[in-house]
Tab-separated table of N, CA and C in Angstrom:
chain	number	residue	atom	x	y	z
A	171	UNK	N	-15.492	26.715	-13.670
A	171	UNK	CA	-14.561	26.184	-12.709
A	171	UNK	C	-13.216	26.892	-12.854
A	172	UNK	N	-12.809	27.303	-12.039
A	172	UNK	CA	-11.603	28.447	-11.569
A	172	UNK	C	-10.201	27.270	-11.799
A	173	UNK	N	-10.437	26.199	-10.885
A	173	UNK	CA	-8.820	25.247	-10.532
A	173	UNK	C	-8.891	23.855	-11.200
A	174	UNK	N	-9.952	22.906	-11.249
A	174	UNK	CA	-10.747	22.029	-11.591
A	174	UNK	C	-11.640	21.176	-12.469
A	175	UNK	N	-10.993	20.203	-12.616
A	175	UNK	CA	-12.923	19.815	-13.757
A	175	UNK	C	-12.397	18.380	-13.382
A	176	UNK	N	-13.531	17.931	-14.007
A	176	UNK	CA	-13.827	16.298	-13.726
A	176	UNK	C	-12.968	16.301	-14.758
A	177	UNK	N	-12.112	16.198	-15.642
A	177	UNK	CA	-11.517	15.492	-16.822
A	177	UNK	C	-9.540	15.350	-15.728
A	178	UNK	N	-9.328	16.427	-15.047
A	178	UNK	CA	-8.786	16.603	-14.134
A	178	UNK	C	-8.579	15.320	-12.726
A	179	UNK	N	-9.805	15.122	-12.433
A	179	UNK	CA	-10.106	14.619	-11.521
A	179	UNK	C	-9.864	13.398	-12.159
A	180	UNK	N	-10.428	12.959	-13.315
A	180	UNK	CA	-9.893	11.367	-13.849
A	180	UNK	C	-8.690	11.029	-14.002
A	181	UNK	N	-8.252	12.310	-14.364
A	181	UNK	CA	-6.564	12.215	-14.681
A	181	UNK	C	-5.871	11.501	-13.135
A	182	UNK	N	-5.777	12.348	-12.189
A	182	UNK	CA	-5.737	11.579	-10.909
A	182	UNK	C	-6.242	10.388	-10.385
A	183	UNK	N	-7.067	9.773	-10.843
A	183	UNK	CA	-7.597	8.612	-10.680
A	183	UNK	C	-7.033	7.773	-11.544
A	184	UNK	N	-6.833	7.918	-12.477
A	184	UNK	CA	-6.070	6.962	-13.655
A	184	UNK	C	-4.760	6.874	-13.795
A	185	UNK	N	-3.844	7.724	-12.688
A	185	UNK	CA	-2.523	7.871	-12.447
A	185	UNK	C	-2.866	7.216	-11.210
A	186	UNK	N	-3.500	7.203	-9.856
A	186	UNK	CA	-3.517	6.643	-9.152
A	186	UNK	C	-3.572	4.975	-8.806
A	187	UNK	N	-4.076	4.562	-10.082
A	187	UNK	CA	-4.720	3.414	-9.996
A	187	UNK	C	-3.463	2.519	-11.045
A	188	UNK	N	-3.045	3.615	-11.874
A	188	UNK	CA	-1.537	3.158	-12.696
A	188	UNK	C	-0.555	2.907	-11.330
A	189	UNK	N	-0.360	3.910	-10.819
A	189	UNK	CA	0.508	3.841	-9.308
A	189	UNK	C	0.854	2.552	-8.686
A	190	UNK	N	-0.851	2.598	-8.449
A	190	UNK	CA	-1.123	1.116	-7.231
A	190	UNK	C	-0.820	0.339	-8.005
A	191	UNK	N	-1.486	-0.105	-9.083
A	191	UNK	CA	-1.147	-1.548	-9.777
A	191	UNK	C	-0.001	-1.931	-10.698
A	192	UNK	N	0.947	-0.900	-10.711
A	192	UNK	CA	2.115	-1.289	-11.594
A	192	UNK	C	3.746	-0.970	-11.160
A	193	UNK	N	3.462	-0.254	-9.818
A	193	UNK	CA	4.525	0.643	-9.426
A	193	UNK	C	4.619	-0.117	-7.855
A	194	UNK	N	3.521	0.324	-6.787
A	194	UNK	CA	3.026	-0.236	-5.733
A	194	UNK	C	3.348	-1.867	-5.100
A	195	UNK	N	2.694	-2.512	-6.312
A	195	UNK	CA	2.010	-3.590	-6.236
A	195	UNK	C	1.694	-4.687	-5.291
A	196	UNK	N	1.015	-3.492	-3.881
A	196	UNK	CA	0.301	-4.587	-3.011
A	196	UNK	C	-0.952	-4.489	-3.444
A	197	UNK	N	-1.131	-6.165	-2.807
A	197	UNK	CA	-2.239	-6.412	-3.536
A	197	UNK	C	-3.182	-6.985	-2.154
A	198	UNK	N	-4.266	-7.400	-1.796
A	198	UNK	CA	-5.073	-7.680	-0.580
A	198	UNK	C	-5.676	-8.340	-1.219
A	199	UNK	N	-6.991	-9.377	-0.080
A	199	UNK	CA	-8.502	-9.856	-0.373
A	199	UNK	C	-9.220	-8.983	0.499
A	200	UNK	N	-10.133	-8.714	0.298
A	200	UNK	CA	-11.041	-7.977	0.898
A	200	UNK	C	-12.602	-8.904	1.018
A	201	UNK	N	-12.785	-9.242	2.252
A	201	UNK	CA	-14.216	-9.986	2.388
A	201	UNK	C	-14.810	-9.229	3.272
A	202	UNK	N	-15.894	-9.336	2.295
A	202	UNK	CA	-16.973	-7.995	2.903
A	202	UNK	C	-17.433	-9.447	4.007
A	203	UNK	N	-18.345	-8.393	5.083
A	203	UNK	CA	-19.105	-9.025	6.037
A	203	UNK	C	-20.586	-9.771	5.465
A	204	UNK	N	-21.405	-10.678	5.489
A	204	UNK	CA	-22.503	-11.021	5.198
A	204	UNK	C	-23.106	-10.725	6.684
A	205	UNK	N	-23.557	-9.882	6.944
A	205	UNK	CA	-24.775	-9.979	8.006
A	205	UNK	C	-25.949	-10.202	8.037
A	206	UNK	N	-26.643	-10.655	6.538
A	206	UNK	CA	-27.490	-11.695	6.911
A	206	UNK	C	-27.535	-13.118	6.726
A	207	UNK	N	-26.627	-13.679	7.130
A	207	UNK	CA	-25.828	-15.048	6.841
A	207	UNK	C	-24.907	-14.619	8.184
A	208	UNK	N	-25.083	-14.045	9.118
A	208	UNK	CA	-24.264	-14.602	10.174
A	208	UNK	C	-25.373	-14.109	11.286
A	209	UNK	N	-24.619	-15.510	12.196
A	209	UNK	CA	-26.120	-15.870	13.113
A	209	UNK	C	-25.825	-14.868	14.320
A	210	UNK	N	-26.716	-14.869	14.982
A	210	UNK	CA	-26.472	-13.493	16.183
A	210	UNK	C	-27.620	-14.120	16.999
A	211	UNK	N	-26.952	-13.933	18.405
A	211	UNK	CA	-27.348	-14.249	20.160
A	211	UNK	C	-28.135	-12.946	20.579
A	212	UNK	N	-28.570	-13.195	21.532
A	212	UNK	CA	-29.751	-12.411	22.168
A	212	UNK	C	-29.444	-10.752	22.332
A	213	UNK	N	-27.891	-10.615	22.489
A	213	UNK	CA	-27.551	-9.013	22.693
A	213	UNK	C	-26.716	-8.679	21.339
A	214	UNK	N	-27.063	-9.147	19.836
A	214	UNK	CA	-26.453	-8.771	18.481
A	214	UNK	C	-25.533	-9.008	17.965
A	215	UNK	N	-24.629	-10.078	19.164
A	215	UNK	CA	-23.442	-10.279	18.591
A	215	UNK	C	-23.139	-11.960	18.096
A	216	UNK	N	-22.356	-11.988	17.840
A	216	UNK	CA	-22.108	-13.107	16.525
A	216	UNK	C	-20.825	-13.810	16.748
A	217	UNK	N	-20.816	-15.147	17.052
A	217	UNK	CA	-19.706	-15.544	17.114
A	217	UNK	C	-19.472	-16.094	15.989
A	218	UNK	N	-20.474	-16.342	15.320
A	218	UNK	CA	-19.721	-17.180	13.788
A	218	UNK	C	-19.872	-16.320	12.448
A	219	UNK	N	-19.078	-15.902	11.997
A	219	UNK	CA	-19.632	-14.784	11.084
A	219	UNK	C	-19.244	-14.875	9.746
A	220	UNK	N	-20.188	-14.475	8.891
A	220	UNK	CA	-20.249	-15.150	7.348
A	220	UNK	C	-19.568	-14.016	6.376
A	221	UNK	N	-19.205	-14.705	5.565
A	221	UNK	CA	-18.245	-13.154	4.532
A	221	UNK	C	-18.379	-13.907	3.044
A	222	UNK	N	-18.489	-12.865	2.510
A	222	UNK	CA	-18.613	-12.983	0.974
A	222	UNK	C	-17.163	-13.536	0.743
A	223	UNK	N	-17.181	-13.997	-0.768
A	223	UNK	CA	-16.032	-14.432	-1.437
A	223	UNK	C	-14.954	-13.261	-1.603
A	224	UNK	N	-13.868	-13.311	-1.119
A	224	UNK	CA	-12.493	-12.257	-1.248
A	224	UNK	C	-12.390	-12.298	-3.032
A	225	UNK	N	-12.458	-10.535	-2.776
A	225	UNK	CA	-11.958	-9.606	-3.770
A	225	UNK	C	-10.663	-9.161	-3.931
A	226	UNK	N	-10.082	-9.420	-4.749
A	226	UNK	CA	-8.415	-9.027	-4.892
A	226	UNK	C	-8.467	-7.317	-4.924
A	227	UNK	N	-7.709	-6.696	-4.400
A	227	UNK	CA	-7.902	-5.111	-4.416
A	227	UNK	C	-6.119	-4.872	-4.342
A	228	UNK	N	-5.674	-3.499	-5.394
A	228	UNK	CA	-4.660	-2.811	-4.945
A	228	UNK	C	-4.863	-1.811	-4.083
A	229	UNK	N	-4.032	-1.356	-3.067
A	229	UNK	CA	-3.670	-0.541	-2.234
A	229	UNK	C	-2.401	-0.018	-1.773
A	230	UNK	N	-2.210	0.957	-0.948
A	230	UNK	CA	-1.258	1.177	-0.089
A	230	UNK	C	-1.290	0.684	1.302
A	231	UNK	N	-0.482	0.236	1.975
A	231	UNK	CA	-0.310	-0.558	3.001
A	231	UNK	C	0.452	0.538	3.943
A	232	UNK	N	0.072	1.074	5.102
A	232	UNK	CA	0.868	1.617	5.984
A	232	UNK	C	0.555	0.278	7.351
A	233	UNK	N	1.590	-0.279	7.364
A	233	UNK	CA	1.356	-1.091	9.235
A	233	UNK	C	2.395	-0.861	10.832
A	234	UNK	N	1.767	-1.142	11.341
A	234	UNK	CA	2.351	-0.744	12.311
A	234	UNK	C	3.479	-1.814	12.833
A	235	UNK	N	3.756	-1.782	14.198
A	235	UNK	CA	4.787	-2.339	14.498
A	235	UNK	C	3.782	-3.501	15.717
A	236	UNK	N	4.832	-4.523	15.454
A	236	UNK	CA	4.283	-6.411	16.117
A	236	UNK	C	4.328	-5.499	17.847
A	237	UNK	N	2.715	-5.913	18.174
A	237	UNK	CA	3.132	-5.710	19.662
A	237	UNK	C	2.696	-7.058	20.633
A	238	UNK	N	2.769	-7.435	21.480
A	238	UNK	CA	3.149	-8.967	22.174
A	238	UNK	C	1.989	-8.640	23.522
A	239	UNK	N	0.677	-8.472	23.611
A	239	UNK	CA	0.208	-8.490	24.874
A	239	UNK	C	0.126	-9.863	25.459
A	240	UNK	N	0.262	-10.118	27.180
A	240	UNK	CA	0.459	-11.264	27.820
A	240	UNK	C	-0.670	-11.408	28.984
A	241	UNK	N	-1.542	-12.234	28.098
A	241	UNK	CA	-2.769	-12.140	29.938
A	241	UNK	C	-2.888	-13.366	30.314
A	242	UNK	N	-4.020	-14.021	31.027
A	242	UNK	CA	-4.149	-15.319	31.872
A	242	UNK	C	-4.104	-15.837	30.610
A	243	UNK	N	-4.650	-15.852	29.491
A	243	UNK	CA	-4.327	-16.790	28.431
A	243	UNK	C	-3.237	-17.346	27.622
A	244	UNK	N	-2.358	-16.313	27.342
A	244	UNK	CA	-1.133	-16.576	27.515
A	244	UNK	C	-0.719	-14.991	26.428
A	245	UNK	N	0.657	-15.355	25.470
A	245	UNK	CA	0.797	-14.338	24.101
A	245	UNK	C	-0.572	-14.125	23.199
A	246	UNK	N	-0.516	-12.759	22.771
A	246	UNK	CA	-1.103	-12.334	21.996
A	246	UNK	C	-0.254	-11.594	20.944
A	247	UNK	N	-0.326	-11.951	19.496
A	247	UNK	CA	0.190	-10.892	18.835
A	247	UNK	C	-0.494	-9.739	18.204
A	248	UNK	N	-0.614	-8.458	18.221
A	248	UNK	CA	-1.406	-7.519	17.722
A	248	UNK	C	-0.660	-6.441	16.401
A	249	UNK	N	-1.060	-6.265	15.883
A	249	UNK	CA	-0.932	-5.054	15.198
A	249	UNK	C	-1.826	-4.160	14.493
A	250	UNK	N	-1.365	-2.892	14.251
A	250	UNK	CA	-2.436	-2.304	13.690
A	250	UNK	C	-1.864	-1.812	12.041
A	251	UNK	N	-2.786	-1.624	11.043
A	251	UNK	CA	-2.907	-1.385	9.771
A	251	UNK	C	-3.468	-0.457	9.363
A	252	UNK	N	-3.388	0.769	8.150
A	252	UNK	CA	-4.465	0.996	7.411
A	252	UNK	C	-4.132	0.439	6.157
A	253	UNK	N	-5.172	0.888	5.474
A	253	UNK	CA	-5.016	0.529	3.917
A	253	UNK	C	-5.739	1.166	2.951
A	254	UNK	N	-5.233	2.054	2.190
A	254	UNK	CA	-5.802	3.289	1.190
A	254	UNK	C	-6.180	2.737	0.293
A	255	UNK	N	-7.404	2.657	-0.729
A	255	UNK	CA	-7.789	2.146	-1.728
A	255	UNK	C	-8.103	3.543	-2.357
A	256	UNK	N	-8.065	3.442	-3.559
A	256	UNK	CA	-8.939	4.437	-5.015
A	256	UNK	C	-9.968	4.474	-4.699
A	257	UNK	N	-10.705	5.384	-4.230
A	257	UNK	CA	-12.586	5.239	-4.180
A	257	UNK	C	-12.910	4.438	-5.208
A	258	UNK	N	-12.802	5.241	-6.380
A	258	UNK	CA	-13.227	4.504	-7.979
A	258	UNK	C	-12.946	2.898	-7.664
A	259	UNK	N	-11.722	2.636	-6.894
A	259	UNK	CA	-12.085	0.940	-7.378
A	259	UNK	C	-13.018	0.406	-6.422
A	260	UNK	N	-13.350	0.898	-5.283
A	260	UNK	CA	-14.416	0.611	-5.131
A	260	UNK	C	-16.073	0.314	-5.439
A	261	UNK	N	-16.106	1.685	-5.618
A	261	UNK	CA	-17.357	2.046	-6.359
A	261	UNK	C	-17.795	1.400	-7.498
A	262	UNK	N	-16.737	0.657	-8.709
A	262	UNK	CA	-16.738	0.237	-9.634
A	262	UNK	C	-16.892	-1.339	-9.696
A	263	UNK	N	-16.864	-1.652	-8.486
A	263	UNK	CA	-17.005	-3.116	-8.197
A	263	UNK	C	-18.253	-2.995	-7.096
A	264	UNK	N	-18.906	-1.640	-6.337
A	264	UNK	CA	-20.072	-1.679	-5.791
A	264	UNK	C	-19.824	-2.303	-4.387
A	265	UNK	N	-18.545	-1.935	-4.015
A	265	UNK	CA	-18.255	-2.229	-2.604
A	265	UNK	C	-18.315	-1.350	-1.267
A	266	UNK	N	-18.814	-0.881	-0.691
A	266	UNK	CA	-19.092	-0.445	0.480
A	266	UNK	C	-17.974	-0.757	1.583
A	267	UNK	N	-16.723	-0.391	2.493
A	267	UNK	CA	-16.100	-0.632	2.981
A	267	UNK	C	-17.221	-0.481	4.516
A	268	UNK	N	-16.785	-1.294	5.429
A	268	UNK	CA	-18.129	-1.058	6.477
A	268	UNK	C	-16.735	-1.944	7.639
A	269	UNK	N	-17.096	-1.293	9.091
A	269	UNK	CA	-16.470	-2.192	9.893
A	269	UNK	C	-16.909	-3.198	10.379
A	270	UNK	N	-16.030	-4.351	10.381
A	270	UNK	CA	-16.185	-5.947	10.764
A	270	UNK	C	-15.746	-6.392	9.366
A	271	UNK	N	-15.750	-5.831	8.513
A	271	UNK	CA	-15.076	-6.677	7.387
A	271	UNK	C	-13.734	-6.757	7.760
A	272	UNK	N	-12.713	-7.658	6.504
A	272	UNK	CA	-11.684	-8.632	6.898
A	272	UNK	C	-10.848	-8.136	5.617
A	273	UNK	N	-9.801	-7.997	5.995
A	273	UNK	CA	-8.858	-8.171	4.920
A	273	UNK	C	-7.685	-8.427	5.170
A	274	UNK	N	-7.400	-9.766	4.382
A	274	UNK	CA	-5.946	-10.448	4.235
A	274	UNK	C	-4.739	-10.091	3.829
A	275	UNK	N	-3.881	-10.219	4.153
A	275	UNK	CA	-2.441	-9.659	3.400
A	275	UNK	C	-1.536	-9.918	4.143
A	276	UNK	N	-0.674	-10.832	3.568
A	276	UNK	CA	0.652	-11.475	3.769
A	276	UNK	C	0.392	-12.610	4.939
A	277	UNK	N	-0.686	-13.273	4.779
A	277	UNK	CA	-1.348	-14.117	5.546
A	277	UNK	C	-1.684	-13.981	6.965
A	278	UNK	N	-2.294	-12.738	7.166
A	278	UNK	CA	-2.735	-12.075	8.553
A	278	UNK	C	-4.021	-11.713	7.764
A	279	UNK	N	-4.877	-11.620	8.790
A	279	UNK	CA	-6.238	-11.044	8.916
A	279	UNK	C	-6.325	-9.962	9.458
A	280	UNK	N	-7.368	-8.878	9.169
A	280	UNK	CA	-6.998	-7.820	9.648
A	280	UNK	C	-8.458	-7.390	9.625
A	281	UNK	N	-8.895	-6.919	10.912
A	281	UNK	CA	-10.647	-6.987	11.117
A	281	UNK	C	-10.623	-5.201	10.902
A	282	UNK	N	-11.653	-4.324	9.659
A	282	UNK	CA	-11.811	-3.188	9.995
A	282	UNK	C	-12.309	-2.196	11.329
A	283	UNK	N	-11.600	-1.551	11.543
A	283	UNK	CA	-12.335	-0.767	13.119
A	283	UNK	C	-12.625	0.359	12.370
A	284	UNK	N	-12.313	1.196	11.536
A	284	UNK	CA	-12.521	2.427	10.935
A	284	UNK	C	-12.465	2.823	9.920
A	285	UNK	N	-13.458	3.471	9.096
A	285	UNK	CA	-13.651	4.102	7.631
A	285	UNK	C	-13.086	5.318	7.142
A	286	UNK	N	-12.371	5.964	6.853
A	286	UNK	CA	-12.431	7.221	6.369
A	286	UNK	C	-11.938	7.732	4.743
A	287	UNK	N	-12.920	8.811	5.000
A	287	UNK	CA	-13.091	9.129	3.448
A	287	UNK	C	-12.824	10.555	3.686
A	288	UNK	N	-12.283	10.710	3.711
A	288	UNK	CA	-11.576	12.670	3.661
A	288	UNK	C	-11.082	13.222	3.459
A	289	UNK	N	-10.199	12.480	2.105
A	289	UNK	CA	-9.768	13.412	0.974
A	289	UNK	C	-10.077	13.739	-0.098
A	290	UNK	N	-10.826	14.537	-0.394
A	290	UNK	CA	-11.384	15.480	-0.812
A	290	UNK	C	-10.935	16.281	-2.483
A	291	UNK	N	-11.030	15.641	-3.475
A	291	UNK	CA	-10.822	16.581	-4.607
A	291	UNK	C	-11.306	17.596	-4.223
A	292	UNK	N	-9.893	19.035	-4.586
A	292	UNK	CA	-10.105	20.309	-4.144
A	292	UNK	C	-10.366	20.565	-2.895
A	293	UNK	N	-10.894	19.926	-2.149
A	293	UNK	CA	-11.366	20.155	-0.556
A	293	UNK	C	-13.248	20.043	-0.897
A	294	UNK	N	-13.363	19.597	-1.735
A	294	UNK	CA	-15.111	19.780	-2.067
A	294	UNK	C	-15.898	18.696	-2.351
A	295	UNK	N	-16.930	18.640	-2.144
A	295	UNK	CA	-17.704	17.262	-1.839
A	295	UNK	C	-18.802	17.447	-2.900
A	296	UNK	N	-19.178	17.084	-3.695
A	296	UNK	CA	-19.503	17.169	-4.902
A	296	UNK	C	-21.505	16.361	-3.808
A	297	UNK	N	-21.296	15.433	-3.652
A	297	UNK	CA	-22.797	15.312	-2.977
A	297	UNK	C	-23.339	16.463	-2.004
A	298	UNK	N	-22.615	17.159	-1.366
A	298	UNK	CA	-23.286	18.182	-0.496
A	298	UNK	C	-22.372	19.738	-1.052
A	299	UNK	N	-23.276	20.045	-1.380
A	299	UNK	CA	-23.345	21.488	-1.998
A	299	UNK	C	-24.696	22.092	-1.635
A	300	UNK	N	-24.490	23.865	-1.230
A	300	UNK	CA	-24.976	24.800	-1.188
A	300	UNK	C	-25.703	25.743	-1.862
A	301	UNK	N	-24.759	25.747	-3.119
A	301	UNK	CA	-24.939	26.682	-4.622
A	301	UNK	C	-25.265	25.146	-5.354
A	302	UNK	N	-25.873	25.667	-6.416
A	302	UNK	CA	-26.349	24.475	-7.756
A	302	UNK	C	-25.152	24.336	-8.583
A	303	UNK	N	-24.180	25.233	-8.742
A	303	UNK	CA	-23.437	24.941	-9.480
A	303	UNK	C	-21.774	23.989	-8.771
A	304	UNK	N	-21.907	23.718	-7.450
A	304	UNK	CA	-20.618	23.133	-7.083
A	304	UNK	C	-21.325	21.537	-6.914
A	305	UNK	N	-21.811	21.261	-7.662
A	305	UNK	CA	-22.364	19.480	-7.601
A	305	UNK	C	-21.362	19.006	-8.681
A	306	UNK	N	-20.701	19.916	-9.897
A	306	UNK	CA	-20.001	19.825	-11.178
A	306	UNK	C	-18.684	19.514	-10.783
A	307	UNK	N	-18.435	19.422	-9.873
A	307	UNK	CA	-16.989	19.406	-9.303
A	307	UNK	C	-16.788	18.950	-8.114
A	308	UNK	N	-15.743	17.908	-7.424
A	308	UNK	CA	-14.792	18.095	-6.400
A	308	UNK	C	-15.767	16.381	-6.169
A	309	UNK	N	-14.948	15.625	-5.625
A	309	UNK	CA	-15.222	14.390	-5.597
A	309	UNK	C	-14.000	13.763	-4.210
A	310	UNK	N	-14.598	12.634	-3.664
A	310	UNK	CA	-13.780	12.136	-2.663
A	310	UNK	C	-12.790	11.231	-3.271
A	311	UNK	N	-11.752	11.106	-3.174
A	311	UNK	CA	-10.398	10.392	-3.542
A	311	UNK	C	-10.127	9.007	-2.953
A	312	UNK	N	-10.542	9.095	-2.110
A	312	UNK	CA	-9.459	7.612	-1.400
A	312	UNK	C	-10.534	7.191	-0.336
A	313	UNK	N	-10.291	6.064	-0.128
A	313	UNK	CA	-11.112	5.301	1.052
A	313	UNK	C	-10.159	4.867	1.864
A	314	UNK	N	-9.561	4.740	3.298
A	314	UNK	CA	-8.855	4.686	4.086
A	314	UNK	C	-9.096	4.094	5.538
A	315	UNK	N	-8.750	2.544	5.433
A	315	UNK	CA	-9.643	1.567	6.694
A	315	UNK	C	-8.322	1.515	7.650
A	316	UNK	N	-8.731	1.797	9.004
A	316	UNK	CA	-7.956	1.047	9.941
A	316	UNK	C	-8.690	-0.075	10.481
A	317	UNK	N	-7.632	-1.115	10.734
A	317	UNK	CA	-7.976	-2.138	11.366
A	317	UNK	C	-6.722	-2.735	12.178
A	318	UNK	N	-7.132	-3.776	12.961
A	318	UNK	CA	-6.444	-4.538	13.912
A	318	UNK	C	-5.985	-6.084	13.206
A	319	UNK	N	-5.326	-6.451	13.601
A	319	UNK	CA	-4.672	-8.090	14.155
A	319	UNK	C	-5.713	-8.962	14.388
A	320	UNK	N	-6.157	-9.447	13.853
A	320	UNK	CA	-7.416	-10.905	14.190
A	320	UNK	C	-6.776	-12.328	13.939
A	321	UNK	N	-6.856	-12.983	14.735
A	321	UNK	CA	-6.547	-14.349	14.459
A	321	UNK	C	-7.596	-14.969	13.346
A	322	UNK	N	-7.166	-16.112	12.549
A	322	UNK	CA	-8.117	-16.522	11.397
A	322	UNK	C	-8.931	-17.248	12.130
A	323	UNK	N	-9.084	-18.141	13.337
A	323	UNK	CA	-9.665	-19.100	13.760
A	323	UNK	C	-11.207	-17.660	14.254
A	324	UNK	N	-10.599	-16.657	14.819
A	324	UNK	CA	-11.785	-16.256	15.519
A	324	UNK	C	-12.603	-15.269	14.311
A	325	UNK	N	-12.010	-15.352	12.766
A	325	UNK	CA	-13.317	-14.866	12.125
A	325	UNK	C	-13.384	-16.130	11.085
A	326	UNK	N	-13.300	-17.069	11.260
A	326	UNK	CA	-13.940	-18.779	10.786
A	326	UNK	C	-13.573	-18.651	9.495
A	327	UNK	N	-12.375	-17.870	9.001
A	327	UNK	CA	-11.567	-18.198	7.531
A	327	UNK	C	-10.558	-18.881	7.593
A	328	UNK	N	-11.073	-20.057	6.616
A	328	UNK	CA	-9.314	-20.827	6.489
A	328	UNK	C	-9.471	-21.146	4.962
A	329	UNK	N	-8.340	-21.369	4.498
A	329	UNK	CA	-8.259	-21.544	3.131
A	329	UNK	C	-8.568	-23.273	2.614
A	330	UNK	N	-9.051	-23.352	1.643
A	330	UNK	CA	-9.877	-24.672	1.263
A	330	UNK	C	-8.690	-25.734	0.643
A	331	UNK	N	-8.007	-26.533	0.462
A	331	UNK	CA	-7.665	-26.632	-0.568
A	331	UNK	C	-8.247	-27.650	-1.617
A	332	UNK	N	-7.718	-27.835	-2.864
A	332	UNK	CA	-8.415	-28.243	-3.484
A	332	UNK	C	-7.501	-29.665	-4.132
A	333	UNK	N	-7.781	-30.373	-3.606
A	333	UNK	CA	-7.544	-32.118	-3.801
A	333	UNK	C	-7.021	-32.312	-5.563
A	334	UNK	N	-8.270	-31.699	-5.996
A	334	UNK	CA	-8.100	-32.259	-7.426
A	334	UNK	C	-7.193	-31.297	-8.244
């Protein structure tokens, strides 16, 4: 390896993850979708939809700005979000980011519309290689969801409380 090595690559991951959780410190829930625990109508879609128990996750938070749409129903408030996670903390908890999942922060819901994974240790993808020898190197960095503004009522989360 010419620029590179995995001992490299941890180093960045273990500064990254120092970053997020001590420097950063936003913090999210992340509830994955259950799709087989949520019921679905004749054309696939789902009005009541089931989600695993929220995972606390650090990230970076980029959001957008409050926008106000007005139709026969009346105000709407919208905004849009992403939110950068560490691959590694994913992977390490065996989470799959997928759209229709939900994630909370600062008591808004925020429904995923988009995945991306495309930054790239070195620019190289360590699962798809050509030559036998570039599988040794170059790994994806960051996981990076956009999502929207969801009201809590229309993905059936509300917080429990607890009496006792």
């Amino acid at each position: 390896m010419l620029f590179g090595s995995n001992r490299d690559f941890d180093l960045l991951v273990n500064i990254n993850r120092e970053l997020l959780k001590d420097i950063v410190e936003q913090e999210v829930l992340y509830q994955k979708l259950s799709i087989a625990d949520s019921e679905i109508n004749l054309y696939g879609e789902s009005m009541q939809k089931s989600y695993f128990n929220a995972i606390k996750l650090n990230c970076m938070i980029t959001r957008g700005d409050q926008v106000i749409d007005i139709d026969e129903f009346g105000p709407n408030l919208g905004r849009e979000a992403s939110f950068a996670f560490v691959r590694r903390d994913l992977v390490d908890i065996d989470l799959v980011a997928e759209v229709g999942d939900i994630v909370e922060w600062n008591d808004d819901f925020y429904e995923v519309d988009t995945v991306r994974e495309n930054q790239l240790f070195f620019g190289k993808n360590n699962n798809y290689n050509v030559s036998s020898y570039g599988s040794s190197y170059g790994e994806s960095v960051s996981i990076i969801i956009d999502c929207h503004l969801t009201r809590a009522d229309r993905v059936g989360i509300r917080e429990v409380v607890n009496r006792y």
